[in-house]
Amino acid sequence: GDEPYAGPLCELPNVLLIVCDALRGTSFDYFRKGPGDADFLKVGDDLLVKTLTLTGLVAGNHEFKVLPRNSRGDGPESAVSVVNVS
């Protein structure tokens, strides 16, 4: 559909590769909420790529989402995805 998405592409020990896309999205903010985090933290700011590798993550459930944008402004946030990092 036309909704933005973010999902894990692969999981390795303490590593997560996030893949995202959005119709007409040209750059993306990436957000992660790890075990023990009260809120989402921005881990990628206005990136022109549709993938982001996060390393050194603590084991446990990590939530993530993206915010796409283009020259007309921000789009809707993606749904939150959850992945268990080992």
mmCIF file of N, CA and C in Angstrom:
data_model
loop_
_atom_site.group_PDB
_atom_site.id
_atom_site.type_symbol
_atom_site.label_atom_id
_atom_site.label_comp_id
_atom_site.label_asym_id
_atom_site.label_seq_id
_atom_site.Cartn_x
_atom_site.Cartn_y
_atom_site.Cartn_z
ATOM 1 N N GLY A 1 0.804 -1.181 0.000
ATOM 2 C CA GLY A 1 0.000 0.000 0.000
ATOM 3 C C GLY A 1 0.852 1.251 0.000
ATOM 4 N N ASP A 2 0.223 2.358 0.299
ATOM 5 C CA ASP A 2 0.902 3.641 0.308
ATOM 6 C C ASP A 2 1.459 4.013 1.675
ATOM 7 N N GLU A 3 1.215 3.174 2.695
ATOM 8 C CA GLU A 3 1.687 3.488 4.034
ATOM 9 C C GLU A 3 3.186 3.241 4.137
ATOM 10 N N PRO A 4 3.906 4.088 4.873
ATOM 11 C CA PRO A 4 5.332 3.833 5.082
ATOM 12 C C PRO A 4 5.504 2.582 5.923
ATOM 13 N N TYR A 5 6.633 1.906 5.731
ATOM 14 C CA TYR A 5 6.899 0.739 6.546
ATOM 15 C C TYR A 5 8.357 0.715 6.952
ATOM 16 N N ALA A 6 8.620 -0.009 8.023
ATOM 17 C CA ALA A 6 9.984 -0.266 8.472
ATOM 18 C C ALA A 6 9.995 -1.679 9.010
ATOM 19 N N GLY A 7 10.979 -2.439 8.645
ATOM 20 C CA GLY A 7 11.068 -3.806 9.122
ATOM 21 C C GLY A 7 12.494 -4.283 9.159
ATOM 22 N N PRO A 8 12.736 -5.337 9.959
ATOM 23 C CA PRO A 8 14.088 -5.876 10.025
ATOM 24 C C PRO A 8 14.396 -6.681 8.780
ATOM 25 N N LEU A 9 15.590 -6.533 8.247
ATOM 26 C CA LEU A 9 16.016 -7.320 7.102
ATOM 27 C C LEU A 9 16.794 -8.536 7.569
ATOM 28 N N CYS A 10 17.651 -8.354 8.531
ATOM 29 C CA CYS A 10 18.379 -9.489 9.084
ATOM 30 C C CYS A 10 18.708 -9.202 10.528
ATOM 31 N N GLU A 11 18.906 -10.276 11.264
ATOM 32 C CA GLU A 11 19.265 -10.150 12.670
ATOM 33 C C GLU A 11 20.530 -10.954 12.910
ATOM 34 N N LEU A 12 21.537 -10.312 13.442
ATOM 35 C CA LEU A 12 22.780 -10.942 13.856
ATOM 36 C C LEU A 12 22.970 -10.595 15.324
ATOM 37 N N PRO A 13 23.870 -11.275 16.029
ATOM 38 C CA PRO A 13 24.066 -10.913 17.440
ATOM 39 C C PRO A 13 24.392 -9.425 17.591
ATOM 40 N N ASN A 14 23.567 -8.721 18.335
ATOM 41 C CA ASN A 14 23.751 -7.303 18.669
ATOM 42 C C ASN A 14 23.750 -6.375 17.456
ATOM 43 N N VAL A 15 23.203 -6.830 16.315
ATOM 44 C CA VAL A 15 23.157 -6.026 15.094
ATOM 45 C C VAL A 15 21.743 -6.086 14.526
ATOM 46 N N LEU A 16 21.287 -4.973 13.990
ATOM 47 C CA LEU A 16 19.978 -4.925 13.337
ATOM 48 C C LEU A 16 20.090 -4.073 12.081
ATOM 49 N N LEU A 17 19.632 -4.618 10.976
ATOM 50 C CA LEU A 17 19.567 -3.875 9.716
ATOM 51 C C LEU A 17 18.106 -3.549 9.455
ATOM 52 N N ILE A 18 17.773 -2.275 9.438
ATOM 53 C CA ILE A 18 16.400 -1.820 9.224
ATOM 54 C C ILE A 18 16.244 -1.394 7.772
ATOM 55 N N VAL A 19 15.148 -1.816 7.156
ATOM 56 C CA VAL A 19 14.817 -1.444 5.780
ATOM 57 C C VAL A 19 13.478 -0.722 5.817
ATOM 58 N N CYS A 20 13.381 0.372 5.088
ATOM 59 C CA CYS A 20 12.124 1.114 5.076
ATOM 60 C C CYS A 20 11.845 1.643 3.683
ATOM 61 N N ASP A 21 10.625 2.095 3.484
ATOM 62 C CA ASP A 21 10.236 2.757 2.247
ATOM 63 C C ASP A 21 8.935 3.504 2.493
ATOM 64 N N ALA A 22 8.671 4.475 1.677
ATOM 65 C CA ALA A 22 7.415 5.216 1.734
ATOM 66 C C ALA A 22 7.185 5.841 0.369
ATOM 67 N N LEU A 23 5.964 5.791 -0.097
ATOM 68 C CA LEU A 23 5.605 6.413 -1.359
ATOM 69 C C LEU A 23 5.992 7.885 -1.314
ATOM 70 N N ARG A 24 6.794 8.324 -2.253
ATOM 71 C CA ARG A 24 7.270 9.703 -2.373
ATOM 72 C C ARG A 24 8.205 10.144 -1.244
ATOM 73 N N GLY A 25 8.639 9.214 -0.388
ATOM 74 C CA GLY A 25 9.604 9.557 0.655
ATOM 75 C C GLY A 25 10.999 9.663 0.060
ATOM 76 N N THR A 26 11.691 10.759 0.317
ATOM 77 C CA THR A 26 13.045 10.940 -0.221
ATOM 78 C C THR A 26 14.108 10.916 0.863
ATOM 79 N N SER A 27 13.721 11.105 2.118
ATOM 80 C CA SER A 27 14.653 10.972 3.235
ATOM 81 C C SER A 27 13.863 10.484 4.447
ATOM 82 N N PHE A 28 14.612 9.996 5.443
ATOM 83 C CA PHE A 28 13.957 9.320 6.558
ATOM 84 C C PHE A 28 14.648 9.637 7.874
ATOM 85 N N ASP A 29 13.836 9.804 8.922
ATOM 86 C CA ASP A 29 14.321 9.804 10.295
ATOM 87 C C ASP A 29 14.032 8.413 10.849
ATOM 88 N N TYR A 30 15.017 7.827 11.513
ATOM 89 C CA TYR A 30 14.875 6.500 12.112
ATOM 90 C C TYR A 30 14.834 6.647 13.631
ATOM 91 N N PHE A 31 13.939 5.904 14.273
ATOM 92 C CA PHE A 31 13.783 5.956 15.726
ATOM 93 C C PHE A 31 13.827 4.544 16.298
ATOM 94 N N ARG A 32 14.471 4.410 17.467
ATOM 95 C CA ARG A 32 14.554 3.115 18.148
ATOM 96 C C ARG A 32 14.244 3.292 19.622
ATOM 97 N N LYS A 33 13.543 2.312 20.172
ATOM 98 C CA LYS A 33 13.277 2.258 21.608
ATOM 99 C C LYS A 33 13.728 0.887 22.090
ATOM 100 N N GLY A 34 14.806 0.868 22.854
ATOM 101 C CA GLY A 34 15.373 -0.383 23.313
ATOM 102 C C GLY A 34 14.861 -0.776 24.682
ATOM 103 N N PRO A 35 15.294 -1.945 25.147
ATOM 104 C CA PRO A 35 14.902 -2.395 26.489
ATOM 105 C C PRO A 35 15.298 -1.347 27.534
ATOM 106 N N GLY A 36 14.358 -0.955 28.338
ATOM 107 C CA GLY A 36 14.649 0.024 29.386
ATOM 108 C C GLY A 36 14.537 1.475 28.960
ATOM 109 N N ASP A 37 14.394 1.753 27.660
ATOM 110 C CA ASP A 37 14.233 3.138 27.205
ATOM 111 C C ASP A 37 12.798 3.597 27.450
ATOM 112 N N ALA A 38 12.644 4.800 27.975
ATOM 113 C CA ALA A 38 11.310 5.341 28.238
ATOM 114 C C ALA A 38 10.639 5.822 26.951
ATOM 115 N N ASP A 39 11.439 6.341 26.025
ATOM 116 C CA ASP A 39 10.903 6.917 24.798
ATOM 117 C C ASP A 39 11.744 6.471 23.602
ATOM 118 N N PHE A 40 11.229 6.746 22.409
ATOM 119 C CA PHE A 40 11.988 6.502 21.193
ATOM 120 C C PHE A 40 13.127 7.510 21.091
ATOM 121 N N LEU A 41 14.278 7.042 20.635
ATOM 122 C CA LEU A 41 15.438 7.901 20.401
ATOM 123 C C LEU A 41 15.704 7.966 18.907
ATOM 124 N N LYS A 42 16.014 9.149 18.403
ATOM 125 C CA LYS A 42 16.339 9.289 16.986
ATOM 126 C C LYS A 42 17.742 8.722 16.764
ATOM 127 N N VAL A 43 17.832 7.727 15.871
ATOM 128 C CA VAL A 43 19.124 7.090 15.589
ATOM 129 C C VAL A 43 19.589 7.351 14.163
ATOM 130 N N GLY A 44 18.778 8.023 13.363
ATOM 131 C CA GLY A 44 19.139 8.433 12.006
ATOM 132 C C GLY A 44 18.346 9.667 11.656
ATOM 133 N N ASP A 45 19.033 10.726 11.224
ATOM 134 C CA ASP A 45 18.389 12.015 11.003
ATOM 135 C C ASP A 45 18.434 12.406 9.530
ATOM 136 N N ASP A 46 17.264 12.467 8.904
ATOM 137 C CA ASP A 46 17.126 12.970 7.526
ATOM 138 C C ASP A 46 18.058 12.241 6.556
ATOM 139 N N LEU A 47 18.110 10.910 6.689
ATOM 140 C CA LEU A 47 18.986 10.098 5.844
ATOM 141 C C LEU A 47 18.361 9.849 4.481
ATOM 142 N N LEU A 48 19.183 9.876 3.466
ATOM 143 C CA LEU A 48 18.713 9.665 2.094
ATOM 144 C C LEU A 48 18.676 8.187 1.715
ATOM 145 N N VAL A 49 19.011 7.319 2.645
ATOM 146 C CA VAL A 49 19.053 5.879 2.379
ATOM 147 C C VAL A 49 17.849 5.189 3.021
ATOM 148 N N LYS A 50 17.481 4.042 2.441
ATOM 149 C CA LYS A 50 16.330 3.282 2.930
ATOM 150 C C LYS A 50 16.747 2.109 3.801
ATOM 151 N N THR A 51 18.002 2.101 4.246
ATOM 152 C CA THR A 51 18.483 1.084 5.175
ATOM 153 C C THR A 51 19.342 1.752 6.235
ATOM 154 N N LEU A 52 19.342 1.168 7.411
ATOM 155 C CA LEU A 52 20.174 1.665 8.502
ATOM 156 C C LEU A 52 20.621 0.465 9.318
ATOM 157 N N THR A 53 21.929 0.352 9.556
ATOM 158 C CA THR A 53 22.473 -0.719 10.381
ATOM 159 C C THR A 53 22.773 -0.180 11.764
ATOM 160 N N LEU A 54 22.222 -0.832 12.774
ATOM 161 C CA LEU A 54 22.482 -0.470 14.164
ATOM 162 C C LEU A 54 23.316 -1.585 14.786
ATOM 163 N N THR A 55 24.391 -1.234 15.457
ATOM 164 C CA THR A 55 25.279 -2.221 16.067
ATOM 165 C C THR A 55 25.422 -1.945 17.555
ATOM 166 N N GLY A 56 25.963 -2.911 18.265
ATOM 167 C CA GLY A 56 26.203 -2.744 19.689
ATOM 168 C C GLY A 56 24.943 -2.683 20.523
ATOM 169 N N LEU A 57 23.867 -3.272 20.016
ATOM 170 C CA LEU A 57 22.594 -3.229 20.734
ATOM 171 C C LEU A 57 22.583 -4.236 21.870
ATOM 172 N N VAL A 58 21.947 -3.874 22.970
ATOM 173 C CA VAL A 58 21.786 -4.812 24.074
ATOM 174 C C VAL A 58 20.733 -5.845 23.682
ATOM 175 N N ALA A 59 20.833 -7.019 24.255
ATOM 176 C CA ALA A 59 19.865 -8.074 23.974
ATOM 177 C C ALA A 59 18.490 -7.673 24.496
ATOM 178 N N GLY A 60 17.469 -8.114 23.788
ATOM 179 C CA GLY A 60 16.093 -7.853 24.193
ATOM 180 C C GLY A 60 15.277 -7.295 23.054
ATOM 181 N N ASN A 61 14.029 -6.938 23.369
ATOM 182 C CA ASN A 61 13.121 -6.392 22.358
ATOM 183 C C ASN A 61 13.449 -4.932 22.070
ATOM 184 N N HIS A 62 13.547 -4.624 20.787
ATOM 185 C CA HIS A 62 13.770 -3.256 20.323
ATOM 186 C C HIS A 62 12.614 -2.878 19.408
ATOM 187 N N GLU A 63 12.037 -1.713 19.649
ATOM 188 C CA GLU A 63 10.983 -1.191 18.793
ATOM 189 C C GLU A 63 11.605 -0.148 17.869
ATOM 190 N N PHE A 64 11.119 -0.065 16.654
ATOM 191 C CA PHE A 64 11.623 0.960 15.763
ATOM 192 C C PHE A 64 10.543 1.417 14.807
ATOM 193 N N LYS A 65 10.746 2.635 14.276
ATOM 194 C CA LYS A 65 9.814 3.234 13.320
ATOM 195 C C LYS A 65 10.580 4.256 12.506
ATOM 196 N N VAL A 66 9.997 4.686 11.399
ATOM 197 C CA VAL A 66 10.616 5.724 10.574
ATOM 198 C C VAL A 66 9.602 6.830 10.300
ATOM 199 N N LEU A 67 10.143 8.006 10.034
ATOM 200 C CA LEU A 67 9.349 9.161 9.623
ATOM 201 C C LEU A 67 9.882 9.600 8.263
ATOM 202 N N PRO A 68 9.115 9.355 7.185
ATOM 203 C CA PRO A 68 9.571 9.777 5.857
ATOM 204 C C PRO A 68 9.267 11.248 5.616
ATOM 205 N N ARG A 69 10.013 11.825 4.683
ATOM 206 C CA ARG A 69 9.727 13.213 4.288
ATOM 207 C C ARG A 69 10.161 13.411 2.849
ATOM 208 N N ASN A 70 9.670 14.501 2.285
ATOM 209 C CA ASN A 70 10.103 14.950 0.961
ATOM 210 C C ASN A 70 10.033 16.469 0.962
ATOM 211 N N SER A 71 10.147 17.083 -0.204
ATOM 212 C CA SER A 71 10.179 18.545 -0.285
ATOM 213 C C SER A 71 8.891 19.198 0.210
ATOM 214 N N ARG A 72 7.818 18.425 0.328
ATOM 215 C CA ARG A 72 6.541 18.977 0.800
ATOM 216 C C ARG A 72 6.357 18.835 2.300
ATOM 217 N N GLY A 73 7.306 18.155 2.981
ATOM 218 C CA GLY A 73 7.209 18.020 4.434
ATOM 219 C C GLY A 73 7.245 16.577 4.890
ATOM 220 N N ASP A 74 6.925 16.391 6.173
ATOM 221 C CA ASP A 74 6.928 15.063 6.775
ATOM 222 C C ASP A 74 5.701 14.280 6.352
ATOM 223 N N GLY A 75 5.893 12.985 6.183
ATOM 224 C CA GLY A 75 4.777 12.082 5.935
ATOM 225 C C GLY A 75 4.340 11.447 7.240
ATOM 226 N N PRO A 76 3.426 10.496 7.181
ATOM 227 C CA PRO A 76 3.022 9.806 8.404
ATOM 228 C C PRO A 76 4.121 8.853 8.865
ATOM 229 N N GLU A 77 4.224 8.672 10.177
ATOM 230 C CA GLU A 77 5.173 7.704 10.710
ATOM 231 C C GLU A 77 4.758 6.292 10.312
ATOM 232 N N SER A 78 5.747 5.426 10.196
ATOM 233 C CA SER A 78 5.451 4.017 9.961
ATOM 234 C C SER A 78 4.852 3.411 11.231
ATOM 235 N N ALA A 79 4.264 2.260 11.083
ATOM 236 C CA ALA A 79 3.855 1.494 12.256
ATOM 237 C C ALA A 79 5.116 1.081 12.997
ATOM 238 N N VAL A 80 4.978 0.831 14.288
ATOM 239 C CA VAL A 80 6.106 0.373 15.094
ATOM 240 C C VAL A 80 6.329 -1.107 14.829
ATOM 241 N N SER A 81 7.588 -1.483 14.599
ATOM 242 C CA SER A 81 7.978 -2.877 14.461
ATOM 243 C C SER A 81 8.819 -3.250 15.661
ATOM 244 N N VAL A 82 8.734 -4.522 16.043
ATOM 245 C CA VAL A 82 9.484 -5.012 17.194
ATOM 246 C C VAL A 82 10.344 -6.176 16.752
ATOM 247 N N VAL A 83 11.592 -6.193 17.201
ATOM 248 C CA VAL A 83 12.487 -7.304 16.898
ATOM 249 C C VAL A 83 13.259 -7.645 18.174
ATOM 250 N N ASN A 84 13.494 -8.940 18.385
ATOM 251 C CA ASN A 84 14.264 -9.389 19.526
ATOM 252 C C ASN A 84 15.712 -9.544 19.089
ATOM 253 N N VAL A 85 16.578 -8.726 19.649
ATOM 254 C CA VAL A 85 18.012 -8.784 19.355
ATOM 255 C C VAL A 85 18.655 -9.726 20.366
ATOM 256 N N SER A 86 19.480 -10.649 19.866
ATOM 257 C CA SER A 86 20.132 -11.605 20.771
ATOM 258 C C SER A 86 21.571 -11.237 21.011
#
